[in-house]
Amino acid sequence: MSSEKPLLAGVMGWPIHHSRSPRLHNYWLRQHRIAGQYMPLPIMPEQLALALRALPVLGYAGCNLTLPHKTAAMALMDDVDRDAQRIGAINTVVVRDDGTLYGRNTDVEGFVHNLLQAG
């Protein structure tokens, strides 16, 4: 394992107990010997703004979003990727070095990749 500061990330949603993401991401962190933790973040919709603004303070590198937060979170970002703006939703929040929040939608990349693979 690296001696660097551990990577903290998670998946934010409500409810979140059903998500397999923490188990999957933590498995790959261990497999690649990356010091870090991917946490389930059960956040009710009325707590979303507070939770997102707490990410940099708590040392998180970012988080993934699931229902019901994908649309509401977009308005809370400091900056949003062009594809996400067109779609009207984000599924990934990146905490930048200066503490600002950058929203992306990686569903588009996966969808386009699959279309290209299918030919």
Tab-separated table of N, CA and C in Angstrom:
chain	number	residue	atom	x	y	z
A	1	MET	N	0.835	-1.181	0.000
A	1	MET	CA	0.000	0.000	0.000
A	1	MET	C	0.882	1.248	0.000
A	2	SER	N	0.348	2.286	-0.590
A	2	SER	CA	1.057	3.548	-0.685
A	2	SER	C	1.044	4.275	0.660
A	3	SER	N	2.052	5.111	0.887
A	3	SER	CA	2.095	5.890	2.123
A	3	SER	C	1.402	7.238	1.946
A	4	GLU	N	0.837	7.477	0.758
A	4	GLU	CA	0.121	8.720	0.508
A	4	GLU	C	-1.162	8.769	1.330
A	5	LYS	N	-1.743	9.955	1.393
A	5	LYS	CA	-3.017	10.145	2.076
A	5	LYS	C	-4.060	9.220	1.430
A	6	PRO	N	-4.814	8.469	2.234
A	6	PRO	CA	-5.799	7.541	1.665
A	6	PRO	C	-6.857	8.267	0.832
A	7	LEU	N	-7.244	7.640	-0.242
A	7	LEU	CA	-8.280	8.152	-1.130
A	7	LEU	C	-9.645	7.876	-0.514
A	8	LEU	N	-10.451	8.907	-0.364
A	8	LEU	CA	-11.808	8.748	0.147
A	8	LEU	C	-12.796	9.118	-0.943
A	9	ALA	N	-13.754	8.247	-1.176
A	9	ALA	CA	-14.812	8.492	-2.154
A	9	ALA	C	-16.032	7.708	-1.705
A	10	GLY	N	-17.130	7.887	-2.416
A	10	GLY	CA	-18.329	7.155	-2.038
A	10	GLY	C	-19.441	7.314	-3.041
A	11	VAL	N	-20.552	6.695	-2.721
A	11	VAL	CA	-21.755	6.819	-3.540
A	11	VAL	C	-22.841	7.431	-2.663
A	12	MET	N	-23.443	8.513	-3.160
A	12	MET	CA	-24.426	9.281	-2.409
A	12	MET	C	-25.809	9.060	-3.016
A	13	GLY	N	-26.748	8.666	-2.182
A	13	GLY	CA	-28.116	8.469	-2.646
A	13	GLY	C	-29.054	8.291	-1.473
A	14	TRP	N	-30.341	8.071	-1.790
A	14	TRP	CA	-31.330	7.823	-0.738
A	14	TRP	C	-32.468	7.005	-1.304
A	15	PRO	N	-32.642	5.799	-0.885
A	15	PRO	CA	-31.782	5.039	0.027
A	15	PRO	C	-30.540	4.547	-0.706
A	16	ILE	N	-29.588	4.034	0.028
A	16	ILE	CA	-28.333	3.587	-0.575
A	16	ILE	C	-27.932	2.185	-0.135
A	17	HIS	N	-28.642	1.615	0.815
A	17	HIS	CA	-28.260	0.310	1.375
A	17	HIS	C	-28.200	-0.804	0.331
A	18	HIS	N	-28.917	-0.674	-0.760
A	18	HIS	CA	-28.951	-1.707	-1.795
A	18	HIS	C	-27.747	-1.649	-2.745
A	19	SER	N	-26.997	-0.557	-2.725
A	19	SER	CA	-25.924	-0.353	-3.694
A	19	SER	C	-24.774	-1.342	-3.506
A	20	ARG	N	-24.333	-1.900	-4.605
A	20	ARG	CA	-23.172	-2.799	-4.597
A	20	ARG	C	-21.868	-2.041	-4.842
A	21	SER	N	-21.981	-0.755	-5.146
A	21	SER	CA	-20.797	0.045	-5.475
A	21	SER	C	-19.708	0.013	-4.410
A	22	PRO	N	-20.026	0.184	-3.130
A	22	PRO	CA	-18.939	0.162	-2.141
A	22	PRO	C	-18.161	-1.156	-2.145
A	23	ARG	N	-18.859	-2.263	-2.209
A	23	ARG	CA	-18.178	-3.564	-2.215
A	23	ARG	C	-17.294	-3.708	-3.458
A	24	LEU	N	-17.822	-3.321	-4.605
A	24	LEU	CA	-17.091	-3.424	-5.868
A	24	LEU	C	-15.860	-2.515	-5.875
A	25	HIS	N	-16.046	-1.247	-5.544
A	25	HIS	CA	-14.927	-0.302	-5.572
A	25	HIS	C	-13.867	-0.632	-4.525
A	26	ASN	N	-14.282	-1.048	-3.336
A	26	ASN	CA	-13.301	-1.417	-2.308
A	26	ASN	C	-12.503	-2.651	-2.712
A	27	TYR	N	-13.138	-3.581	-3.413
A	27	TYR	CA	-12.425	-4.754	-3.924
A	27	TYR	C	-11.294	-4.300	-4.856
A	28	TRP	N	-11.615	-3.402	-5.803
A	28	TRP	CA	-10.597	-2.963	-6.764
A	28	TRP	C	-9.531	-2.090	-6.114
A	29	LEU	N	-9.886	-1.324	-5.110
A	29	LEU	CA	-8.861	-0.572	-4.374
A	29	LEU	C	-7.849	-1.534	-3.751
A	30	ARG	N	-8.363	-2.603	-3.125
A	30	ARG	CA	-7.462	-3.602	-2.518
A	30	ARG	C	-6.631	-4.318	-3.587
A	31	GLN	N	-7.282	-4.722	-4.682
A	31	GLN	CA	-6.578	-5.452	-5.738
A	31	GLN	C	-5.423	-4.643	-6.320
A	32	HIS	N	-5.599	-3.337	-6.431
A	32	HIS	CA	-4.572	-2.468	-7.009
A	32	HIS	C	-3.703	-1.800	-5.944
A	33	ARG	N	-3.867	-2.272	-4.700
A	33	ARG	CA	-3.056	-1.803	-3.586
A	33	ARG	C	-3.092	-0.274	-3.445
A	34	ILE	N	-4.297	0.260	-3.560
A	34	ILE	CA	-4.513	1.695	-3.394
A	34	ILE	C	-5.088	1.920	-1.999
A	35	ALA	N	-4.421	2.744	-1.228
A	35	ALA	CA	-4.922	3.063	0.112
A	35	ALA	C	-6.148	3.954	-0.037
A	36	GLY	N	-7.283	3.447	0.387
A	36	GLY	CA	-8.490	4.248	0.265
A	36	GLY	C	-9.723	3.494	0.695
A	37	GLN	N	-10.821	4.195	0.666
A	37	GLN	CA	-12.104	3.636	1.078
A	37	GLN	C	-13.204	4.269	0.237
A	38	TYR	N	-14.142	3.444	-0.219
A	38	TYR	CA	-15.309	3.904	-0.971
A	38	TYR	C	-16.523	3.611	-0.106
A	39	MET	N	-17.196	4.662	0.322
A	39	MET	CA	-18.229	4.557	1.347
A	39	MET	C	-19.638	4.746	0.796
A	40	PRO	N	-20.618	4.048	1.381
A	40	PRO	CA	-22.009	4.390	1.087
A	40	PRO	C	-22.345	5.675	1.848
A	41	LEU	N	-22.957	6.624	1.176
A	41	LEU	CA	-23.290	7.906	1.793
A	41	LEU	C	-24.806	8.108	1.722
A	42	PRO	N	-25.535	7.639	2.745
A	42	PRO	CA	-26.998	7.762	2.733
A	42	PRO	C	-27.428	9.196	3.056
A	43	ILE	N	-27.758	9.940	2.015
A	43	ILE	CA	-28.089	11.355	2.176
A	43	ILE	C	-29.520	11.609	1.693
A	44	MET	N	-30.352	12.094	2.604
A	44	MET	CA	-31.724	12.448	2.236
A	44	MET	C	-31.691	13.687	1.337
A	45	PRO	N	-32.669	13.822	0.436
A	45	PRO	CA	-32.668	14.960	-0.496
A	45	PRO	C	-32.514	16.323	0.175
A	46	GLU	N	-33.140	16.515	1.313
A	46	GLU	CA	-33.050	17.825	1.978
A	46	GLU	C	-31.665	18.084	2.583
A	47	GLN	N	-30.802	17.086	2.632
A	47	GLN	CA	-29.443	17.248	3.162
A	47	GLN	C	-28.384	17.312	2.060
A	48	LEU	N	-28.825	17.258	0.798
A	48	LEU	CA	-27.884	17.138	-0.315
A	48	LEU	C	-26.877	18.285	-0.379
A	49	ALA	N	-27.334	19.516	-0.332
A	49	ALA	CA	-26.417	20.661	-0.445
A	49	ALA	C	-25.364	20.635	0.659
A	50	LEU	N	-25.791	20.402	1.870
A	50	LEU	CA	-24.867	20.343	3.006
A	50	LEU	C	-23.858	19.203	2.833
A	51	ALA	N	-24.336	18.047	2.398
A	51	ALA	CA	-23.459	16.882	2.222
A	51	ALA	C	-22.422	17.125	1.128
A	52	LEU	N	-22.837	17.698	0.012
A	52	LEU	CA	-21.893	17.961	-1.077
A	52	LEU	C	-20.832	18.969	-0.650
A	53	ARG	N	-21.224	20.026	0.048
A	53	ARG	CA	-20.262	21.036	0.500
A	53	ARG	C	-19.323	20.491	1.573
A	54	ALA	N	-19.725	19.421	2.238
A	54	ALA	CA	-18.875	18.812	3.268
A	54	ALA	C	-17.784	17.926	2.667
A	55	LEU	N	-17.944	17.487	1.424
A	55	LEU	CA	-16.962	16.568	0.828
A	55	LEU	C	-15.524	17.079	0.936
A	56	PRO	N	-15.218	18.322	0.497
A	56	PRO	CA	-13.828	18.784	0.600
A	56	PRO	C	-13.341	18.893	2.045
A	57	VAL	N	-14.207	19.336	2.930
A	57	VAL	CA	-13.847	19.502	4.339
A	57	VAL	C	-13.499	18.154	4.968
A	58	LEU	N	-14.221	17.106	4.557
A	58	LEU	CA	-13.996	15.765	5.105
A	58	LEU	C	-12.870	15.009	4.402
A	59	GLY	N	-12.271	15.627	3.381
A	59	GLY	CA	-11.144	15.005	2.699
A	59	GLY	C	-11.515	14.056	1.575
A	60	TYR	N	-12.743	14.122	1.090
A	60	TYR	CA	-13.167	13.259	-0.010
A	60	TYR	C	-12.619	13.765	-1.339
A	61	ALA	N	-12.248	12.836	-2.211
A	61	ALA	CA	-11.824	13.167	-3.566
A	61	ALA	C	-13.038	13.409	-4.454
A	62	GLY	N	-14.181	12.887	-4.034
A	62	GLY	CA	-15.412	13.043	-4.794
A	62	GLY	C	-16.381	11.940	-4.455
A	63	CYS	N	-17.447	11.868	-5.255
A	63	CYS	CA	-18.433	10.816	-5.041
A	63	CYS	C	-19.216	10.568	-6.319
A	64	ASN	N	-19.846	9.429	-6.346
A	64	ASN	CA	-20.811	9.125	-7.391
A	64	ASN	C	-22.187	9.426	-6.832
A	65	LEU	N	-23.114	9.719	-7.715
A	65	LEU	CA	-24.479	10.021	-7.307
A	65	LEU	C	-25.434	9.008	-7.906
A	66	THR	N	-26.430	8.659	-7.131
A	66	THR	CA	-27.509	7.832	-7.633
A	66	THR	C	-28.815	8.521	-7.252
A	67	LEU	N	-29.910	7.889	-7.593
A	67	LEU	CA	-31.218	8.492	-7.320
A	67	LEU	C	-31.386	8.757	-5.836
A	68	PRO	N	-31.999	9.834	-5.502
A	68	PRO	CA	-32.689	10.827	-6.333
A	68	PRO	C	-31.860	12.088	-6.611
A	69	HIS	N	-30.534	12.023	-6.495
A	69	HIS	CA	-29.705	13.232	-6.468
A	69	HIS	C	-29.127	13.706	-7.801
A	70	LYS	N	-29.255	12.938	-8.875
A	70	LYS	CA	-28.539	13.254	-10.117
A	70	LYS	C	-28.892	14.613	-10.719
A	71	THR	N	-30.146	15.023	-10.626
A	71	THR	CA	-30.521	16.327	-11.204
A	71	THR	C	-30.316	17.467	-10.214
A	72	ALA	N	-30.742	17.283	-8.996
A	72	ALA	CA	-30.630	18.350	-7.989
A	72	ALA	C	-29.176	18.738	-7.736
A	73	ALA	N	-28.270	17.777	-7.754
A	73	ALA	CA	-26.859	18.053	-7.460
A	73	ALA	C	-26.220	18.954	-8.507
A	74	MET	N	-26.713	18.882	-9.735
A	74	MET	CA	-26.109	19.669	-10.802
A	74	MET	C	-26.143	21.164	-10.483
A	75	ALA	N	-27.225	21.643	-9.915
A	75	ALA	CA	-27.359	23.062	-9.577
A	75	ALA	C	-26.450	23.475	-8.424
A	76	LEU	N	-25.905	22.516	-7.707
A	76	LEU	CA	-25.067	22.803	-6.544
A	76	LEU	C	-23.570	22.785	-6.866
A	77	MET	N	-23.227	22.486	-8.119
A	77	MET	CA	-21.829	22.407	-8.527
A	77	MET	C	-21.261	23.791	-8.818
A	78	ASP	N	-19.953	23.935	-8.659
A	78	ASP	CA	-19.265	25.163	-9.043
A	78	ASP	C	-19.022	25.193	-10.544
A	79	ASP	N	-18.913	24.013	-11.138
A	79	ASP	CA	-18.666	23.885	-12.575
A	79	ASP	C	-19.241	22.549	-13.032
A	80	VAL	N	-19.768	22.517	-14.256
A	80	VAL	CA	-20.387	21.298	-14.782
A	80	VAL	C	-19.897	21.056	-16.202
A	81	ASP	N	-19.545	19.837	-16.483
A	81	ASP	CA	-19.110	19.374	-17.797
A	81	ASP	C	-20.210	19.631	-18.851
A	82	ARG	N	-19.809	19.922	-20.084
A	82	ARG	CA	-20.763	20.270	-21.152
A	82	ARG	C	-21.756	19.153	-21.436
A	83	ASP	N	-21.285	17.910	-21.465
A	83	ASP	CA	-22.210	16.794	-21.712
A	83	ASP	C	-23.272	16.719	-20.623
A	84	ALA	N	-22.867	16.895	-19.385
A	84	ALA	CA	-23.815	16.856	-18.267
A	84	ALA	C	-24.820	18.001	-18.373
A	85	GLN	N	-24.362	19.168	-18.805
A	85	GLN	CA	-25.278	20.297	-18.987
A	85	GLN	C	-26.348	19.952	-20.012
A	86	ARG	N	-25.937	19.318	-21.109
A	86	ARG	CA	-26.895	18.939	-22.155
A	86	ARG	C	-27.886	17.895	-21.667
A	87	ILE	N	-27.405	16.959	-20.865
A	87	ILE	CA	-28.257	15.885	-20.352
A	87	ILE	C	-29.162	16.396	-19.233
A	88	GLY	N	-28.645	17.305	-18.435
A	88	GLY	CA	-29.413	17.849	-17.319
A	88	GLY	C	-29.249	17.071	-16.028
A	89	ALA	N	-28.188	16.271	-15.952
A	89	ALA	CA	-27.946	15.476	-14.740
A	89	ALA	C	-26.464	15.132	-14.644
A	90	ILE	N	-26.003	14.933	-13.406
A	90	ILE	CA	-24.633	14.469	-13.175
A	90	ILE	C	-24.679	13.174	-12.370
A	91	ASN	N	-23.640	12.375	-12.511
A	91	ASN	CA	-23.535	11.167	-11.680
A	91	ASN	C	-22.181	11.082	-10.982
A	92	THR	N	-21.332	12.071	-11.208
A	92	THR	CA	-20.000	12.078	-10.607
A	92	THR	C	-19.657	13.487	-10.137
A	93	VAL	N	-19.178	13.590	-8.912
A	93	VAL	CA	-18.719	14.861	-8.353
A	93	VAL	C	-17.230	14.717	-8.058
A	94	VAL	N	-16.443	15.617	-8.615
A	94	VAL	CA	-15.001	15.640	-8.373
A	94	VAL	C	-14.692	16.841	-7.489
A	95	VAL	N	-13.972	16.606	-6.402
A	95	VAL	CA	-13.520	17.705	-5.547
A	95	VAL	C	-12.165	18.149	-6.090
A	96	ARG	N	-12.118	19.358	-6.590
A	96	ARG	CA	-10.866	19.893	-7.133
A	96	ARG	C	-9.927	20.301	-5.998
A	97	ASP	N	-8.665	20.517	-6.346
A	97	ASP	CA	-7.653	20.878	-5.348
A	97	ASP	C	-8.023	22.127	-4.548
A	98	ASP	N	-8.745	23.049	-5.176
A	98	ASP	CA	-9.129	24.281	-4.474
A	98	ASP	C	-10.435	24.133	-3.688
A	99	GLY	N	-10.989	22.907	-3.645
A	99	GLY	CA	-12.208	22.647	-2.883
A	99	GLY	C	-13.497	22.863	-3.648
A	100	THR	N	-13.399	23.326	-4.898
A	100	THR	CA	-14.613	23.498	-5.690
A	100	THR	C	-15.102	22.145	-6.196
A	101	LEU	N	-16.387	22.102	-6.527
A	101	LEU	CA	-17.019	20.858	-6.964
A	101	LEU	C	-17.291	20.894	-8.463
A	102	TYR	N	-16.859	19.842	-9.145
A	102	TYR	CA	-17.018	19.717	-10.597
A	102	TYR	C	-17.919	18.525	-10.879
A	103	GLY	N	-19.018	18.768	-11.589
A	103	GLY	CA	-19.963	17.703	-11.897
A	103	GLY	C	-19.797	17.166	-13.305
A	104	ARG	N	-19.871	15.836	-13.424
A	104	ARG	CA	-19.751	15.155	-14.721
A	104	ARG	C	-20.855	14.115	-14.844
A	105	ASN	N	-21.081	13.667	-16.063
A	105	ASN	CA	-21.986	12.550	-16.280
A	105	ASN	C	-21.223	11.495	-17.070
A	106	THR	N	-20.787	10.460	-16.391
A	106	THR	CA	-20.009	9.400	-17.041
A	106	THR	C	-20.901	8.359	-17.701
A	107	ASP	N	-22.220	8.438	-17.474
A	107	ASP	CA	-23.135	7.521	-18.157
A	107	ASP	C	-23.028	7.695	-19.664
A	108	VAL	N	-22.845	8.942	-20.118
A	108	VAL	CA	-22.731	9.231	-21.545
A	108	VAL	C	-21.533	8.501	-22.136
A	109	GLU	N	-20.389	8.599	-21.464
A	109	GLU	CA	-19.177	7.943	-21.962
A	109	GLU	C	-19.388	6.443	-22.095
A	110	GLY	N	-19.997	5.829	-21.096
A	110	GLY	CA	-20.255	4.394	-21.137
A	110	GLY	C	-21.221	4.021	-22.236
A	111	PHE	N	-22.264	4.809	-22.416
A	111	PHE	CA	-23.263	4.548	-23.444
A	111	PHE	C	-22.641	4.648	-24.837
A	112	VAL	N	-21.893	5.728	-25.087
A	112	VAL	CA	-21.253	5.920	-26.389
A	112	VAL	C	-20.234	4.817	-26.648
A	113	HIS	N	-19.451	4.462	-25.635
A	113	HIS	CA	-18.468	3.387	-25.783
A	113	HIS	C	-19.155	2.090	-26.211
A	114	ASN	N	-20.267	1.758	-25.556
A	114	ASN	CA	-20.995	0.533	-25.903
A	114	ASN	C	-21.555	0.592	-27.316
A	115	LEU	N	-22.041	1.750	-27.741
A	115	LEU	CA	-22.539	1.891	-29.113
A	115	LEU	C	-21.419	1.663	-30.121
A	116	LEU	N	-20.257	2.252	-29.860
A	116	LEU	CA	-19.122	2.089	-30.768
A	116	LEU	C	-18.648	0.638	-30.813
A	117	GLN	N	-18.659	-0.029	-29.672
A	117	GLN	CA	-18.255	-1.435	-29.618
A	117	GLN	C	-19.227	-2.327	-30.385
A	118	ALA	N	-20.512	-1.969	-30.342
A	118	ALA	CA	-21.537	-2.772	-31.019
A	118	ALA	C	-21.474	-2.594	-32.531
A	119	GLY	N	-20.833	-1.501	-32.971
A	119	GLY	CA	-20.650	-1.262	-34.394
A	119	GLY	C	-21.863	-0.685	-34.992
